[in-house]
């Protein structure tokens, strides 16, 4: 005979019979009050936890501000706001999105001339004369 059958017949731990649908538990007259107390205790614990983490975050922010002051750094939000403001100023009066900055050395006219000179070296003489005009 296995354990479940013993429990159903009354043998074995008494809780197993209840789990299998045996005896019904009687309602506790103070159950509603106990549940309210439990919910209030949970709310109070949650408030304490939030207060604890708010205090810890305030301490961390104080440390961060000390480091920012020491090294002359700006807050991340402030730095991002300044960068966005600078982008808006450069695009003021424009109907299109701001142009991307071209890195130095890209598209310089001097470089284009040197490329043309290189190409001209490989062309035959009469073609060179035509292109120079």
PDB file of C-alpha atoms in Angstrom:
ATOM      1  CA  UNK A   1       0.000   0.000   0.000  1.00  0.00           C
ATOM      2  CA  UNK A   2       1.462   3.346  -0.930  1.00  0.00           C
ATOM      3  CA  UNK A   3       1.691   6.497   1.176  1.00  0.00           C
ATOM      4  CA  UNK A   4      -1.187   8.377  -0.472  1.00  0.00           C
ATOM      5  CA  UNK A   5      -3.609   5.526   0.072  1.00  0.00           C
ATOM      6  CA  UNK A   6      -2.598   5.261   3.742  1.00  0.00           C
ATOM      7  CA  UNK A   7      -3.136   8.992   4.181  1.00  0.00           C
ATOM      8  CA  UNK A   8      -6.558   8.829   2.523  1.00  0.00           C
ATOM      9  CA  UNK A   9      -7.618   5.935   4.768  1.00  0.00           C
ATOM     10  CA  UNK A  10      -6.619   7.781   7.895  1.00  0.00           C
ATOM     11  CA  UNK A  11      -3.142   6.415   8.414  1.00  0.00           C
ATOM     12  CA  UNK A  12      -0.059   8.630   8.184  1.00  0.00           C
ATOM     13  CA  UNK A  13       0.229  12.328   8.896  1.00  0.00           C
ATOM     14  CA  UNK A  14      -3.114  14.035   9.519  1.00  0.00           C
ATOM     15  CA  UNK A  15      -2.372  17.012   7.216  1.00  0.00           C
ATOM     16  CA  UNK A  16      -2.133  14.774   4.150  1.00  0.00           C
ATOM     17  CA  UNK A  17      -5.757  13.709   4.533  1.00  0.00           C
ATOM     18  CA  UNK A  18      -6.830  17.352   4.590  1.00  0.00           C
ATOM     19  CA  UNK A  19      -4.793  18.093   1.460  1.00  0.00           C
ATOM     20  CA  UNK A  20      -6.495  15.265  -0.371  1.00  0.00           C
ATOM     21  CA  UNK A  21      -9.916  16.743   0.338  1.00  0.00           C
ATOM     22  CA  UNK A  22     -10.643  15.154   3.689  1.00  0.00           C
ATOM     23  CA  UNK A  23     -11.920  17.203   6.604  1.00  0.00           C
ATOM     24  CA  UNK A  24     -12.929  20.803   6.005  1.00  0.00           C
ATOM     25  CA  UNK A  25     -11.221  23.431   8.120  1.00  0.00           C
ATOM     26  CA  UNK A  26     -13.516  25.444  10.338  1.00  0.00           C
ATOM     27  CA  UNK A  27     -13.553  29.210   9.845  1.00  0.00           C
ATOM     28  CA  UNK A  28     -11.680  31.150  12.476  1.00  0.00           C
ATOM     29  CA  UNK A  29     -13.867  33.947  13.857  1.00  0.00           C
ATOM     30  CA  UNK A  30     -10.862  36.265  14.075  1.00  0.00           C
ATOM     31  CA  UNK A  31      -9.586  35.387  10.574  1.00  0.00           C
ATOM     32  CA  UNK A  32     -10.648  38.724   9.037  1.00  0.00           C
ATOM     33  CA  UNK A  33      -8.976  40.684  11.810  1.00  0.00           C
ATOM     34  CA  UNK A  34      -5.806  38.588  11.545  1.00  0.00           C
ATOM     35  CA  UNK A  35      -5.708  39.108   7.772  1.00  0.00           C
ATOM     36  CA  UNK A  36      -6.036  42.884   8.222  1.00  0.00           C
ATOM     37  CA  UNK A  37      -3.206  42.854  10.773  1.00  0.00           C
ATOM     38  CA  UNK A  38      -1.065  40.800   8.408  1.00  0.00           C
ATOM     39  CA  UNK A  39      -1.733  43.212   5.521  1.00  0.00           C
ATOM     40  CA  UNK A  40      -0.900  46.195   7.752  1.00  0.00           C
ATOM     41  CA  UNK A  41       2.338  44.524   8.841  1.00  0.00           C
ATOM     42  CA  UNK A  42       3.261  43.933   5.181  1.00  0.00           C
ATOM     43  CA  UNK A  43       2.546  47.589   4.337  1.00  0.00           C
ATOM     44  CA  UNK A  44       4.642  48.738   7.276  1.00  0.00           C
ATOM     45  CA  UNK A  45       7.551  46.483   6.250  1.00  0.00           C
ATOM     46  CA  UNK A  46       7.348  47.814   2.688  1.00  0.00           C
ATOM     47  CA  UNK A  47       7.437  51.425   3.930  1.00  0.00           C
ATOM     48  CA  UNK A  48      10.453  50.641   6.133  1.00  0.00           C
ATOM     49  CA  UNK A  49      12.225  48.995   3.188  1.00  0.00           C
ATOM     50  CA  UNK A  50      11.543  51.976   0.924  1.00  0.00           C
ATOM     51  CA  UNK A  51      12.764  54.366   3.616  1.00  0.00           C
ATOM     52  CA  UNK A  52      15.939  52.342   4.088  1.00  0.00           C
ATOM     53  CA  UNK A  53      16.718  52.348   0.358  1.00  0.00           C
ATOM     54  CA  UNK A  54      15.881  56.052   0.018  1.00  0.00           C
ATOM     55  CA  UNK A  55      18.348  56.795   2.818  1.00  0.00           C
ATOM     56  CA  UNK A  56      21.022  54.635   1.171  1.00  0.00           C
ATOM     57  CA  UNK A  57      20.466  56.347  -2.197  1.00  0.00           C
ATOM     58  CA  UNK A  58      20.737  59.788  -0.549  1.00  0.00           C
ATOM     59  CA  UNK A  59      24.091  58.753   0.964  1.00  0.00           C
ATOM     60  CA  UNK A  60      25.299  57.481  -2.420  1.00  0.00           C
ATOM     61  CA  UNK A  61      24.228  60.699  -4.129  1.00  0.00           C
ATOM     62  CA  UNK A  62      26.182  62.667  -1.515  1.00  0.00           C
ATOM     63  CA  UNK A  63      29.273  60.608  -2.331  1.00  0.00           C
ATOM     64  CA  UNK A  64      28.712  61.058  -6.073  1.00  0.00           C
ATOM     65  CA  UNK A  65      28.381  64.825  -5.651  1.00  0.00           C
ATOM     66  CA  UNK A  66      31.623  64.901  -3.648  1.00  0.00           C
ATOM     67  CA  UNK A  67      33.418  63.077  -6.477  1.00  0.00           C
ATOM     68  CA  UNK A  68      31.866  65.412  -9.084  1.00  0.00           C
ATOM     69  CA  UNK A  69      33.024  68.458  -7.093  1.00  0.00           C
ATOM     70  CA  UNK A  70      36.513  67.020  -6.581  1.00  0.00           C
ATOM     71  CA  UNK A  71      37.112  66.217 -10.257  1.00  0.00           C
ATOM     72  CA  UNK A  72      35.003  68.959 -11.837  1.00  0.00           C
ATOM     73  CA  UNK A  73      32.516  66.548 -13.421  1.00  0.00           C
ATOM     74  CA  UNK A  74      28.916  67.313 -14.311  1.00  0.00           C
ATOM     75  CA  UNK A  75      25.880  65.197 -13.584  1.00  0.00           C
ATOM     76  CA  UNK A  76      24.977  62.851 -16.421  1.00  0.00           C
ATOM     77  CA  UNK A  77      21.568  64.512 -16.896  1.00  0.00           C
ATOM     78  CA  UNK A  78      23.141  67.992 -16.961  1.00  0.00           C
ATOM     79  CA  UNK A  79      25.803  66.962 -19.467  1.00  0.00           C
ATOM     80  CA  UNK A  80      23.191  65.361 -21.744  1.00  0.00           C
ATOM     81  CA  UNK A  81      20.960  68.445 -21.452  1.00  0.00           C
ATOM     82  CA  UNK A  82      23.854  70.731 -22.408  1.00  0.00           C
ATOM     83  CA  UNK A  83      24.732  68.565 -25.418  1.00  0.00           C
ATOM     84  CA  UNK A  84      21.110  68.593 -26.566  1.00  0.00           C
ATOM     85  CA  UNK A  85      20.930  72.382 -26.128  1.00  0.00           C
ATOM     86  CA  UNK A  86      24.110  72.835 -28.173  1.00  0.00           C
ATOM     87  CA  UNK A  87      22.668  70.678 -30.948  1.00  0.00           C
ATOM     88  CA  UNK A  88      19.453  72.699 -30.914  1.00  0.00           C
ATOM     89  CA  UNK A  89      21.350  75.992 -31.089  1.00  0.00           C
ATOM     90  CA  UNK A  90      23.301  74.854 -34.142  1.00  0.00           C
ATOM     91  CA  UNK A  91      20.100  73.681 -35.829  1.00  0.00           C
ATOM     92  CA  UNK A  92      18.108  76.795 -34.945  1.00  0.00           C
ATOM     93  CA  UNK A  93      16.280  78.185 -37.964  1.00  0.00           C
ATOM     94  CA  UNK A  94      16.739  74.978 -39.923  1.00  0.00           C
ATOM     95  CA  UNK A  95      13.800  72.913 -41.100  1.00  0.00           C
ATOM     96  CA  UNK A  96      15.782  69.694 -41.394  1.00  0.00           C
ATOM     97  CA  UNK A  97      17.623  67.605 -38.863  1.00  0.00           C
ATOM     98  CA  UNK A  98      21.068  68.812 -37.811  1.00  0.00           C
ATOM     99  CA  UNK A  99      23.906  67.761 -40.082  1.00  0.00           C
ATOM    100  CA  UNK A 100      26.439  65.333 -38.774  1.00  0.00           C
ATOM    101  CA  UNK A 101      29.890  66.697 -38.173  1.00  0.00           C
ATOM    102  CA  UNK A 102      32.430  65.658 -40.805  1.00  0.00           C
ATOM    103  CA  UNK A 103      35.661  64.352 -39.280  1.00  0.00           C
ATOM    104  CA  UNK A 104      38.829  66.289 -40.049  1.00  0.00           C
ATOM    105  CA  UNK A 105      40.530  65.110 -43.222  1.00  0.00           C
ATOM    106  CA  UNK A 106      37.358  63.906 -44.902  1.00  0.00           C
ATOM    107  CA  UNK A 107      36.362  65.865 -47.957  1.00  0.00           C
ATOM    108  CA  UNK A 108      39.180  68.410 -47.804  1.00  0.00           C
ATOM    109  CA  UNK A 109      39.777  70.190 -51.116  1.00  0.00           C
ATOM    110  CA  UNK A 110      43.535  69.703 -50.875  1.00  0.00           C
ATOM    111  CA  UNK A 111      43.071  65.969 -50.743  1.00  0.00           C
ATOM    112  CA  UNK A 112      40.786  66.034 -53.778  1.00  0.00           C
ATOM    113  CA  UNK A 113      43.439  67.923 -55.767  1.00  0.00           C
ATOM    114  CA  UNK A 114      46.095  65.409 -54.849  1.00  0.00           C
ATOM    115  CA  UNK A 115      43.812  62.611 -56.020  1.00  0.00           C
ATOM    116  CA  UNK A 116      43.291  64.386 -59.332  1.00  0.00           C
ATOM    117  CA  UNK A 117      47.050  64.801 -59.727  1.00  0.00           C
ATOM    118  CA  UNK A 118      47.516  61.071 -59.094  1.00  0.00           C
ATOM    119  CA  UNK A 119      44.896  60.178 -61.695  1.00  0.00           C
ATOM    120  CA  UNK A 120      46.431  62.583 -64.225  1.00  0.00           C
ATOM    121  CA  UNK A 121      49.793  60.817 -63.961  1.00  0.00           C
ATOM    122  CA  UNK A 122      48.298  57.608 -65.328  1.00  0.00           C
ATOM    123  CA  UNK A 123      46.417  59.185 -68.243  1.00  0.00           C
ATOM    124  CA  UNK A 124      47.964  59.488 -71.718  1.00  0.00           C
ATOM    125  CA  UNK A 125      49.323  62.927 -72.731  1.00  0.00           C
ATOM    126  CA  UNK A 126      46.454  64.079 -75.026  1.00  0.00           C
ATOM    127  CA  UNK A 127      43.856  63.195 -72.395  1.00  0.00           C
ATOM    128  CA  UNK A 128      45.813  65.077 -69.753  1.00  0.00           C
ATOM    129  CA  UNK A 129      45.770  68.172 -71.969  1.00  0.00           C
ATOM    130  CA  UNK A 130      42.002  67.886 -72.450  1.00  0.00           C
ATOM    131  CA  UNK A 131      41.304  67.563 -68.721  1.00  0.00           C
ATOM    132  CA  UNK A 132      43.595  70.464 -67.729  1.00  0.00           C
ATOM    133  CA  UNK A 133      41.545  72.873 -69.822  1.00  0.00           C
TER     134      UNK A 133
END
